[in-house]
mmCIF file of C-alpha atoms and ligand atoms in Angstrom:
data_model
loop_
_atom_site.group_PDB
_atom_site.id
_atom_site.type_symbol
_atom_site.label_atom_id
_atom_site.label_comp_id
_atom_site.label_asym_id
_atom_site.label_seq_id
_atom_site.Cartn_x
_atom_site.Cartn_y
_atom_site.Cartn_z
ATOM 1 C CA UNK A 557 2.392 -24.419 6.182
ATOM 2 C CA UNK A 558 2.900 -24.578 2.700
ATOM 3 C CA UNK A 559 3.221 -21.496 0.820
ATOM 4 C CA UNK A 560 0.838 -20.888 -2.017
ATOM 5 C CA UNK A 561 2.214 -19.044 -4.987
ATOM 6 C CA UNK A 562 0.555 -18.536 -8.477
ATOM 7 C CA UNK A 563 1.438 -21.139 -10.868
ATOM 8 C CA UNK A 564 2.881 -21.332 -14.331
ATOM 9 C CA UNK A 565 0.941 -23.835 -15.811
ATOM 10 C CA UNK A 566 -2.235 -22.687 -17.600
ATOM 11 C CA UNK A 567 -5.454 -24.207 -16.359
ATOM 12 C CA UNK A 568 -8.802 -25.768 -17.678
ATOM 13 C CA UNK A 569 -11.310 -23.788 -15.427
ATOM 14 C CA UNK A 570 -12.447 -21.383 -17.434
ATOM 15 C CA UNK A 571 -11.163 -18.484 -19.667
ATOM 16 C CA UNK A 572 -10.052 -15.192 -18.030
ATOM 17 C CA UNK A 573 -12.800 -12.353 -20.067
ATOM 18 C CA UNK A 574 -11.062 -10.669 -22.267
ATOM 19 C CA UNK A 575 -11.161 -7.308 -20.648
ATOM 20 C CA UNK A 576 -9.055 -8.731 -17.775
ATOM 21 C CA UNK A 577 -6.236 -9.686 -20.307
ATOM 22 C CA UNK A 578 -2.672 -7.901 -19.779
ATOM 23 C CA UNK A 579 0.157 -8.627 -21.398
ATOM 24 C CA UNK A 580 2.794 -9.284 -18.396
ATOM 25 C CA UNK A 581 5.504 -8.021 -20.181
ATOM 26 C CA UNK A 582 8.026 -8.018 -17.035
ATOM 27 C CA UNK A 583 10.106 -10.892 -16.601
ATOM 28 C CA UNK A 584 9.484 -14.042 -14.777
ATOM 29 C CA UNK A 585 9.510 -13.360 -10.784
ATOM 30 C CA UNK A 586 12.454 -14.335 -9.054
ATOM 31 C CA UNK A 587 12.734 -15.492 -5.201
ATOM 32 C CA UNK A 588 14.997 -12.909 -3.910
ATOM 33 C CA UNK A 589 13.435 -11.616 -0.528
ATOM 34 C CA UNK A 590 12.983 -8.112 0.741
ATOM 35 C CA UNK A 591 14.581 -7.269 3.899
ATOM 36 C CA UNK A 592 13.049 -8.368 6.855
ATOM 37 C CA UNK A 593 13.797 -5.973 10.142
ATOM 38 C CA UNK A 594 13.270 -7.329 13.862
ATOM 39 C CA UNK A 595 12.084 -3.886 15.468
ATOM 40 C CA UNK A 596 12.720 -5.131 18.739
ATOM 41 C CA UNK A 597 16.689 -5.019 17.980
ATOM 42 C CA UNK A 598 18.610 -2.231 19.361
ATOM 43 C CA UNK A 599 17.816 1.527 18.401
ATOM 44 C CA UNK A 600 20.809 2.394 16.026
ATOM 45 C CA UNK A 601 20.684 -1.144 14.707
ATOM 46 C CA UNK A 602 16.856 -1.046 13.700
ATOM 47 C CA UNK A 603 17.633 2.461 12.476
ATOM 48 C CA UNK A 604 20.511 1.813 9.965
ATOM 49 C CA UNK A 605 18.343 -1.708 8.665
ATOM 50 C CA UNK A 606 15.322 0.759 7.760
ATOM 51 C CA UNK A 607 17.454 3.212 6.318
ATOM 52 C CA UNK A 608 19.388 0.628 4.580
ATOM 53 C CA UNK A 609 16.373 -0.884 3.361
ATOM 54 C CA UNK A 610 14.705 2.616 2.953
ATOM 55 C CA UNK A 611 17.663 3.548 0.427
ATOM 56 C CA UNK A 612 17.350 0.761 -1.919
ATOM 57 C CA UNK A 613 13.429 -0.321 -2.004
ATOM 58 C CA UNK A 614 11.637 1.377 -0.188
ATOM 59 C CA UNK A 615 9.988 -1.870 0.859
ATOM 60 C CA UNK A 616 10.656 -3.879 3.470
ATOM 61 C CA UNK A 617 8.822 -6.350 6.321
ATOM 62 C CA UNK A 618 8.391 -5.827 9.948
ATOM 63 C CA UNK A 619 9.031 -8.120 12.881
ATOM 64 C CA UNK A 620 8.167 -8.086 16.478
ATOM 65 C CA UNK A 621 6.355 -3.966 15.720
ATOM 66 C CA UNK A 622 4.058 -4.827 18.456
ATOM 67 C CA UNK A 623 0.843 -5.318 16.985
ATOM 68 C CA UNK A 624 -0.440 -8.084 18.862
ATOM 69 C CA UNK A 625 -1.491 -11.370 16.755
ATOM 70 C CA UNK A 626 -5.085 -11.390 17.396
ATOM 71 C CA UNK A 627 -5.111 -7.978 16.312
ATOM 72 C CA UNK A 628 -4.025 -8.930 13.033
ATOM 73 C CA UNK A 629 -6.200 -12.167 12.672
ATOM 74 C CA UNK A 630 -9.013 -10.376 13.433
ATOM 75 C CA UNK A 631 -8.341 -7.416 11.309
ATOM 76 C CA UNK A 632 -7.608 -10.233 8.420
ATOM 77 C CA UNK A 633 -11.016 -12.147 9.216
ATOM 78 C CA UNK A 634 -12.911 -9.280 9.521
ATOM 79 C CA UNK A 635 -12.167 -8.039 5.805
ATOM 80 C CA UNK A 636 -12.563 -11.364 4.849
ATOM 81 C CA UNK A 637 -16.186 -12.085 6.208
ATOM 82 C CA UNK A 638 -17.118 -8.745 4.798
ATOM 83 C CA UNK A 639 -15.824 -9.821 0.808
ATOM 84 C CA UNK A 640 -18.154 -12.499 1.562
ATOM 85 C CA UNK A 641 -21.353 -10.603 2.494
ATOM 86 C CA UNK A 642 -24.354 -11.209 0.390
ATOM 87 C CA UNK A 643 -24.056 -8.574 -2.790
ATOM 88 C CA UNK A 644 -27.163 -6.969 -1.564
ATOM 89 C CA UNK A 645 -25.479 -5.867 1.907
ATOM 90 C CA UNK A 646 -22.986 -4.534 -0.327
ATOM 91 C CA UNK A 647 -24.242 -2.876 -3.327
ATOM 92 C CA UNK A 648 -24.889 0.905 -1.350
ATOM 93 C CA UNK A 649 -21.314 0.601 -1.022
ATOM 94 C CA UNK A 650 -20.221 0.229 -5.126
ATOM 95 C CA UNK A 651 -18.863 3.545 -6.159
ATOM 96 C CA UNK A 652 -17.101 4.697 -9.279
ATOM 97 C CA UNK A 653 -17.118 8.426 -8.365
ATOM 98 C CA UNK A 654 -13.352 9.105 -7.072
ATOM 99 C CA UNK A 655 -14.561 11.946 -4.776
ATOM 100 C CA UNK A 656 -16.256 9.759 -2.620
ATOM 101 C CA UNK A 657 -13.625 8.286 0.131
ATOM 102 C CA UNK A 658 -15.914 5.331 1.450
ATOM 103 C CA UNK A 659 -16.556 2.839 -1.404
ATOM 104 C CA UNK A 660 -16.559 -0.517 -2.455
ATOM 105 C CA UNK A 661 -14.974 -0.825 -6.179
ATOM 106 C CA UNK A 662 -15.151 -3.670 -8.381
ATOM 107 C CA UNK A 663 -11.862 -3.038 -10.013
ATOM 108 C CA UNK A 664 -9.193 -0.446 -8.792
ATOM 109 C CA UNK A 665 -8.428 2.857 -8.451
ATOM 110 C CA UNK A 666 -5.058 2.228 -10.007
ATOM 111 C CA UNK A 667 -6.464 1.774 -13.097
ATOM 112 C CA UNK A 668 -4.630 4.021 -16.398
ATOM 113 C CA UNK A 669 -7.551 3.506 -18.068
ATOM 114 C CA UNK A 670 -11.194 3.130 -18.171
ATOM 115 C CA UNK A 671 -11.551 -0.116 -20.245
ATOM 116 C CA UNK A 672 -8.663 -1.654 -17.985
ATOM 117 C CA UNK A 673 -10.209 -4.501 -15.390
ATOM 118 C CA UNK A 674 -8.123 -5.971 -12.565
ATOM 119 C CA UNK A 675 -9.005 -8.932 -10.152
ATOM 120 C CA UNK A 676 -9.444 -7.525 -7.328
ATOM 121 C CA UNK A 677 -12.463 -5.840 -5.244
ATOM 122 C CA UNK A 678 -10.974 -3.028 -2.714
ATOM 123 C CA UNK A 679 -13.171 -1.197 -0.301
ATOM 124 C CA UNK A 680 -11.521 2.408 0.850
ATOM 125 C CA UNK A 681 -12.466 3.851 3.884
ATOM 126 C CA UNK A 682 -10.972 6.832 5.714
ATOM 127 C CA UNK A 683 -9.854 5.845 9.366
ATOM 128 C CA UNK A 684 -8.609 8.320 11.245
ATOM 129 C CA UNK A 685 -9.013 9.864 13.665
ATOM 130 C CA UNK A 686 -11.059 6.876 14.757
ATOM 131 C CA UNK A 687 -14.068 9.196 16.962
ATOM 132 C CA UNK A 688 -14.557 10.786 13.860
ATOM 133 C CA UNK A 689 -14.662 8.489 11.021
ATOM 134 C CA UNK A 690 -15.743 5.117 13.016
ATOM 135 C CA UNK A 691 -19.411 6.249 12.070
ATOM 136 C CA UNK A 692 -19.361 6.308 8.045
ATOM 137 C CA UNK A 693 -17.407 2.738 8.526
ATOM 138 C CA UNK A 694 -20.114 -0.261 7.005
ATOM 139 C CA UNK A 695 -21.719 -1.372 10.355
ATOM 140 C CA UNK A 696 -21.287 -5.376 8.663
ATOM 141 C CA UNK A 697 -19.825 -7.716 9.052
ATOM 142 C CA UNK A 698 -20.265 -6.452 13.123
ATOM 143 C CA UNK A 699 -16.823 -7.609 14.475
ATOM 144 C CA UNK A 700 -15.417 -4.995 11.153
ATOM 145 C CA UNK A 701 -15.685 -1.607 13.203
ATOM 146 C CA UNK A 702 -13.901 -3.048 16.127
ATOM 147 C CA UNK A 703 -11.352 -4.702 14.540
ATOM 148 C CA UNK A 704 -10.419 -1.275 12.360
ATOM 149 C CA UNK A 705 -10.380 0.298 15.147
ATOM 150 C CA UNK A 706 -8.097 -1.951 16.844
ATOM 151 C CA UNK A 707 -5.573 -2.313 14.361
ATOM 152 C CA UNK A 708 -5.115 1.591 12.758
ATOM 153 C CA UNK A 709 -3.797 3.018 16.070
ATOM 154 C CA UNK A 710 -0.961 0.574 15.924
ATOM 155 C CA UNK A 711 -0.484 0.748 12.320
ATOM 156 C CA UNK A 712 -0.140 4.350 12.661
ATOM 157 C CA UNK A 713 1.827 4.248 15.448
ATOM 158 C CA UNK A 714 4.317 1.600 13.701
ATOM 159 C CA UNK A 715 4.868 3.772 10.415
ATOM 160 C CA UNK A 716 5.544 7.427 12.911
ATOM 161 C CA UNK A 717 7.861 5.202 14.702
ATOM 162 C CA UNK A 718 10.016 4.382 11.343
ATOM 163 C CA UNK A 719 9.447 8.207 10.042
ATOM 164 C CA UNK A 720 10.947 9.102 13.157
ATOM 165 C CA UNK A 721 13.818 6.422 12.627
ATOM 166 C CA UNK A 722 14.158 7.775 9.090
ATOM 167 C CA UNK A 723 14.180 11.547 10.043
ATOM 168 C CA UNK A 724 17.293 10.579 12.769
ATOM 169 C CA UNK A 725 19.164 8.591 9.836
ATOM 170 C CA UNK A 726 18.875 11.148 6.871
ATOM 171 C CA UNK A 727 19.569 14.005 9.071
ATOM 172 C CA UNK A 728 16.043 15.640 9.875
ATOM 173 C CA UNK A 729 14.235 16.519 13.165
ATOM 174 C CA UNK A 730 12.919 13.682 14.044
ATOM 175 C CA UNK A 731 9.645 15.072 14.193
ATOM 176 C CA UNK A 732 9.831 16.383 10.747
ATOM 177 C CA UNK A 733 7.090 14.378 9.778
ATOM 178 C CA UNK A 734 4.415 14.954 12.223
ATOM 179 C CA UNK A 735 2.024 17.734 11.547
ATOM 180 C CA UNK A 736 0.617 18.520 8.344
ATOM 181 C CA UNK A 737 2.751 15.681 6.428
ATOM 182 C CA UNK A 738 1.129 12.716 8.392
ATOM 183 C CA UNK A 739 -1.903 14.747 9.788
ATOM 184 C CA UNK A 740 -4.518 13.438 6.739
ATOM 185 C CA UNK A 741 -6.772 10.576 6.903
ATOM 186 C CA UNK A 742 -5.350 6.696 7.593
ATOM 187 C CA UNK A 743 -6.986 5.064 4.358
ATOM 188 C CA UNK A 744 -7.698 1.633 4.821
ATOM 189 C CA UNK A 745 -7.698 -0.657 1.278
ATOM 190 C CA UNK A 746 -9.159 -3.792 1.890
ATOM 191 C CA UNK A 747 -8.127 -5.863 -0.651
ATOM 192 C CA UNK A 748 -10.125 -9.213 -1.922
ATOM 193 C CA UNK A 749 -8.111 -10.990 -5.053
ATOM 194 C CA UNK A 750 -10.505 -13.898 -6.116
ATOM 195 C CA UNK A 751 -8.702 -17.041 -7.276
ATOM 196 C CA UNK A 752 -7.769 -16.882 -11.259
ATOM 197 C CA UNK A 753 -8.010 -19.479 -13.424
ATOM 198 C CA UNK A 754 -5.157 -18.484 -15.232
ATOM 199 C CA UNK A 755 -2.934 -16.278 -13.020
ATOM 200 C CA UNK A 756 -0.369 -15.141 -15.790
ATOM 201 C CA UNK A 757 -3.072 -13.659 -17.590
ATOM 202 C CA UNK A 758 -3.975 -10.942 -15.373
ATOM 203 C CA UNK A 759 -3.284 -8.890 -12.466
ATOM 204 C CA UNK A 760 -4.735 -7.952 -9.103
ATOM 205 C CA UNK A 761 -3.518 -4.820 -9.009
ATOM 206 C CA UNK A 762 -1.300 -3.151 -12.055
ATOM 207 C CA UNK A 763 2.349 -1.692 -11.363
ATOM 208 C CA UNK A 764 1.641 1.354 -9.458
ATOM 209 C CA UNK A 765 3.486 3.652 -6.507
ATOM 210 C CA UNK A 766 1.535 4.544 -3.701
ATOM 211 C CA UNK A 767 0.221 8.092 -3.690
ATOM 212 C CA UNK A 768 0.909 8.481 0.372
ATOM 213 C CA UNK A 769 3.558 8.791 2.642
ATOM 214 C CA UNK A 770 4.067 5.435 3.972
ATOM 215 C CA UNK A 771 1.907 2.203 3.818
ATOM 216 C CA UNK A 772 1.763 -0.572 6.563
ATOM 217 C CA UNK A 773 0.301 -4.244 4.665
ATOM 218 C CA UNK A 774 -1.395 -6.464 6.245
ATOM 219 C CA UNK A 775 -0.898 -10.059 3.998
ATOM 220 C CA UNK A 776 -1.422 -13.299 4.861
ATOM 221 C CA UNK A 777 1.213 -15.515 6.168
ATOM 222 C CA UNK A 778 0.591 -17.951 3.686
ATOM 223 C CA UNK A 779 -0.313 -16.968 0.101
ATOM 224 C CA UNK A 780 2.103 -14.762 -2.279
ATOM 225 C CA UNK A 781 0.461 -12.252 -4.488
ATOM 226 C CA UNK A 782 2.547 -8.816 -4.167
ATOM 227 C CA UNK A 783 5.765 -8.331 -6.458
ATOM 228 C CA UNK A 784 8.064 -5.361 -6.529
ATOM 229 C CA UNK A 785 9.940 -3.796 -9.168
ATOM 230 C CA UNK A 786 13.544 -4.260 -8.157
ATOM 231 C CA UNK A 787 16.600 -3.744 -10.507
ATOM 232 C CA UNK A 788 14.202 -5.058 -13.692
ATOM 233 C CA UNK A 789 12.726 -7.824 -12.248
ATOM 234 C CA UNK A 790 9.464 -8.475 -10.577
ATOM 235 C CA UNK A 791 10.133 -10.344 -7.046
ATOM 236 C CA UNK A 792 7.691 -11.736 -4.602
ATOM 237 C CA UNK A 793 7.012 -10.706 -1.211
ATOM 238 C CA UNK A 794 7.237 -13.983 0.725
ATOM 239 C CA UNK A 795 4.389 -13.700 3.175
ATOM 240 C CA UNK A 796 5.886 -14.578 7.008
ATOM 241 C CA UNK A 797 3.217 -14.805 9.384
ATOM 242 C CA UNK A 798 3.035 -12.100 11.849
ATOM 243 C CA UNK A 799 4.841 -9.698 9.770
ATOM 244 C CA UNK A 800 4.125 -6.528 8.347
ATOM 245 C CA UNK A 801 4.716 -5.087 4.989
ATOM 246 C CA UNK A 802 5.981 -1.447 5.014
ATOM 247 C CA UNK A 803 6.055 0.549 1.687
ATOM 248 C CA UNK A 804 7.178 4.313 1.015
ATOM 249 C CA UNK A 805 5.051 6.188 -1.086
ATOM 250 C CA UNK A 806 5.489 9.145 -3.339
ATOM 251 C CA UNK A 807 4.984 11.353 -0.892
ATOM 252 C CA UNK A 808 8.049 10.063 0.645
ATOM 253 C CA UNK A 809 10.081 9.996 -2.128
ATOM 254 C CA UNK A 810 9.166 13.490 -3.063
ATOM 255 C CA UNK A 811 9.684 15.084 1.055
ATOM 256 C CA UNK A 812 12.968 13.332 1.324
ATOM 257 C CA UNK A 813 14.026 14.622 -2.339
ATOM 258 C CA UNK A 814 14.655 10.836 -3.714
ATOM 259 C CA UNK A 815 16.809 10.049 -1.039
ATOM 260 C CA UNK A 816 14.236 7.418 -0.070
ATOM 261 C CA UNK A 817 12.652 5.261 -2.919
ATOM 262 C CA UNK A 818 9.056 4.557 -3.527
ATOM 263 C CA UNK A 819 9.011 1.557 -6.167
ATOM 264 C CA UNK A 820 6.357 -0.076 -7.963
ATOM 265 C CA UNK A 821 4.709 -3.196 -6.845
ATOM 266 C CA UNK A 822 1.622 -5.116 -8.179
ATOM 267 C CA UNK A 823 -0.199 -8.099 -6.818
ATOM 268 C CA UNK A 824 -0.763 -11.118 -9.246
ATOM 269 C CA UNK A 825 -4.213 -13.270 -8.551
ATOM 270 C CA UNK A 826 -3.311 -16.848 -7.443
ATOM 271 C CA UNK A 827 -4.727 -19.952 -8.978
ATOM 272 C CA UNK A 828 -5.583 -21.715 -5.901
ATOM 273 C CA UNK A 829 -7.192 -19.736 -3.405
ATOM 274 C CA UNK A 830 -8.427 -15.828 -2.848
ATOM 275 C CA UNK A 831 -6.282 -13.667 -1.089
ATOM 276 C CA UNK A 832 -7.317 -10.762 1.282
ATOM 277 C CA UNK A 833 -4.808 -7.621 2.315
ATOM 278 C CA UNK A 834 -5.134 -4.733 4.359
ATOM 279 C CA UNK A 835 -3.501 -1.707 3.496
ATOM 280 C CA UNK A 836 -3.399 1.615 5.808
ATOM 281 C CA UNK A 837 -2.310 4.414 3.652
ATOM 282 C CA UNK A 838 -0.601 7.193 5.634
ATOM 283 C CA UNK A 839 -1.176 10.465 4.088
ATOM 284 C CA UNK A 840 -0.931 14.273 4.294
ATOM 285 C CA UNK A 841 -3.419 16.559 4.882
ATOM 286 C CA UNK A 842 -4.972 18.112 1.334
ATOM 287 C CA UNK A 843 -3.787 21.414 2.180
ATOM 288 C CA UNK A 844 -0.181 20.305 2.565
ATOM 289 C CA UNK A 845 2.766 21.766 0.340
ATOM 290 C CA UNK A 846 4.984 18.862 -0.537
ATOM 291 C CA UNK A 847 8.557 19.722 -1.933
ATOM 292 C CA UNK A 848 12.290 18.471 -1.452
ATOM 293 C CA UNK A 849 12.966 19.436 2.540
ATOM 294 C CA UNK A 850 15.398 21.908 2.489
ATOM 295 C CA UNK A 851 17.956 19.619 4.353
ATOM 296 C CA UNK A 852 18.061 17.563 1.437
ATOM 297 C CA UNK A 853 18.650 20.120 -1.043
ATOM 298 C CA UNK A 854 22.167 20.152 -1.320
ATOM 299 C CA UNK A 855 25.198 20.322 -3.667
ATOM 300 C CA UNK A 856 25.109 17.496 -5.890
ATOM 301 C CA UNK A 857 21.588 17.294 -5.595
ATOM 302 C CA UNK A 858 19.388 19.894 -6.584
ATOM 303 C CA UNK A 859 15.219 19.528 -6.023
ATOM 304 C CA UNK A 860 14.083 16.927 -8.366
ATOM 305 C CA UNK A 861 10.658 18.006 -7.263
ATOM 306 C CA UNK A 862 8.153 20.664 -8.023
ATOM 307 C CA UNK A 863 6.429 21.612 -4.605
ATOM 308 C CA UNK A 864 2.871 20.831 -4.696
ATOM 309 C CA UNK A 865 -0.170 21.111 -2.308
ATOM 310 C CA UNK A 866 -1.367 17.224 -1.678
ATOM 311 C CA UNK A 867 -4.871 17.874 -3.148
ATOM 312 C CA UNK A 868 -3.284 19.000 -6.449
ATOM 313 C CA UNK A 869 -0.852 16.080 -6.635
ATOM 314 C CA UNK A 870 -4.051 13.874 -6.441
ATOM 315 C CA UNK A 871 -5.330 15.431 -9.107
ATOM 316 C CA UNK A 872 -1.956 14.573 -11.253
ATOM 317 C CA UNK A 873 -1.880 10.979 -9.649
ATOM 318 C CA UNK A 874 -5.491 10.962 -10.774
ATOM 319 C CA UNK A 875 -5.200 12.477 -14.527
ATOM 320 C CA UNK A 876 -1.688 11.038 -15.457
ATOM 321 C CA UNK A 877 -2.286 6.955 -14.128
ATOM 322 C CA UNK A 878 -0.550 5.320 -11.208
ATOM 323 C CA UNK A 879 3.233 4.348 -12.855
ATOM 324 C CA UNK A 880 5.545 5.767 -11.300
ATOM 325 C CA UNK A 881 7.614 7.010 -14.533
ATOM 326 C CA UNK A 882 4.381 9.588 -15.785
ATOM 327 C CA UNK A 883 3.780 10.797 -12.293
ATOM 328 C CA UNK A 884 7.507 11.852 -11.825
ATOM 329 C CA UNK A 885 7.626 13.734 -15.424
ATOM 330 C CA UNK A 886 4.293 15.189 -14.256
ATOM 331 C CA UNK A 887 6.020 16.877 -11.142
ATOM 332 C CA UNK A 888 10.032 17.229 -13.005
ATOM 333 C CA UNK A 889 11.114 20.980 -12.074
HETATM 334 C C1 OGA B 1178 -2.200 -1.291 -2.284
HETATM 335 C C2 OGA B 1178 -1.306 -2.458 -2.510
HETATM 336 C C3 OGA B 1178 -0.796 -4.782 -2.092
HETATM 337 C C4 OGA B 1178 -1.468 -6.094 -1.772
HETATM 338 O O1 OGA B 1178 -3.316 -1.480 -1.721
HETATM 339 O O2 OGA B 1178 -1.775 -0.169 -2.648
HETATM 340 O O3 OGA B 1178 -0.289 -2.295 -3.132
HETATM 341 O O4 OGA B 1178 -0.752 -7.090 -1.675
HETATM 342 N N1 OGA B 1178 -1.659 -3.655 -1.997
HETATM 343 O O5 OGA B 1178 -2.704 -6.099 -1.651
HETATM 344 NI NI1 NI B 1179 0.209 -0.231 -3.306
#
């Protein structure tokens, strides 16, 4: 199928309001891809591509991870059917008040500022442990509960699988990871970027690092809309069906002392059709001390990072704006 991406040319449909204007100062993207790794390759193979990959970006796609297809599909259709929900089955859910976990916003959370707008409508729910949070989940679209449920025990399982991988290739227990680092809620963002009338004009989501450990992205196999920051220059994720999208996020970054990246990435509306994602944010537990493992701290390279508890380096993320460049002078020893 033909791949849609957003296009140059300017188009006749209708202004973009003027709150929604950025000024995409970045240059033009380019069509180099990110690494794609077949997880059902050999062990030490599949661990030096994700390190590799790990390294560099921090951003890479997944291959044969074992989530089944229909998993995915219906994940993807689920989202979908609830963006398209009559407003008034989704107006309890519109929230502006950052405390509350389960909401519907109109914008982002990645905002800088208040009078910045995005296209895009993301609805953040905690997911894990399932038993627990299943009940606070919006009971419609119906086939939405089962399908969350169905597709955040593999995502989990997927992104311990590459922590472990990682831990083995940068020389910690492989377990390093599990307990309070990875014990927090699975955030789901469901992501729903409209179609733009004039796509260089604005942005689904502005340049931003995620605030968590590790992300697994759901995107459809057929419409481009995420970019990464590499070496300058914005690139495009080419959507392949059946893959996953796995990002590292501060958290990451910070634990493994910058020996593993987290880099920015934005999503860019296209002009043709709307585009729906599914994000599952792995994250730490609020209690949890963050700092430079001590493995890591070596000669040559000293921590880079002030230890903080998780709930405090929300409230940083939160005061100081998602890119990447504040949050890091924010937490600078
Ligand atoms: C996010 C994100 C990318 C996308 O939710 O943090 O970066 O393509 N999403 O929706
Ligand atoms: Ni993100």
């Amino acid at each position: 199928m033909k791949k849609l991406r957003s296009s140059a040319a300017s188009s006749s449909q209708g202004a973009v309001p003027e709150r929604f204007l950025m000024r995409l100062t970045a240059a033009s993207p380019t069509l180099v891809s990110l690494p794609v790794i077949d997880l059902s390759g050999g062990r030490d193979e599949v661990r030096r591509a994700v390190l590799h990959a790990g390294k560099e970006l921090g951003f890479f796609q997944v291959i044969n991870h074992g989530m089944p297809e229909r998993t995915m599909r219906e994940m993807e259709m689920a989202c979908s059917d609830f963006f398209r929900l009559p407003t008034t089955d989704k107006a309890t859910l519109y929230s502006e008040d950052s405390e509350q976990t389960n909401r519907l916003l109109s914008s982002t959370m990645y905002r800088s500022a208040a009078s910045e707008s995005y296209a895009c409508h993301c609805l953040h729910l905690a997911c894990h442990p399932v038993e627990r949070t299943k009940p606070s989940w919006p009971e419609k679209p119906v086939r939405l509960r089962p399908a969350l449920e169905d597709f955040i025990i593999p995502a989990r399982s997927i992104a311990m699988e590459l922590l472990r991988l990682l831990c083995e290739g940068i020389g910690l227990q492989p377990d390093y990871f599990e307990g309070g680092l990875t014990g927090g809620d699975v955030i789901i963002n469901a992501n729903r970027y409209p179609p733009c009338a004039d796509p260089n004009l604005t942005l689904g989501l502005p340049p931003h690092c995620d605030w968590n450990l590790i992300t697994v992205l759901l995107q459809p196999g057929y419409v481009c809309g995420l970019q990464v920051l590499y070496n300058g220059d914005w690139i495009d994720v080419d959507p392949i069906p059946g893959a996953l999208v796995i990002n590292f996020g501060h958290q990451l970054e910070i634990a493994t002392n910058g020996v593993l990246r987290s880099i920015e990435h934005r999503t860019v509306p296209n002009i043709v059709v709307g585009r729906t994602t599914v994000a599952a944010l792995i994250m730490p537990t609020m209690d949890c001390v963050v700092g430079p493992a001590k493995e890591l701290v070596v000669e040559g390279r000293s921590a880079r990072y002030r230890r903080v508890a998780f709930r405090d380096f929300m409230h940083i993320y939160n005061t100081v704006g998602a890119c990447k460049e504040s949050v890091e002078e924010a937490l600078k020893i």
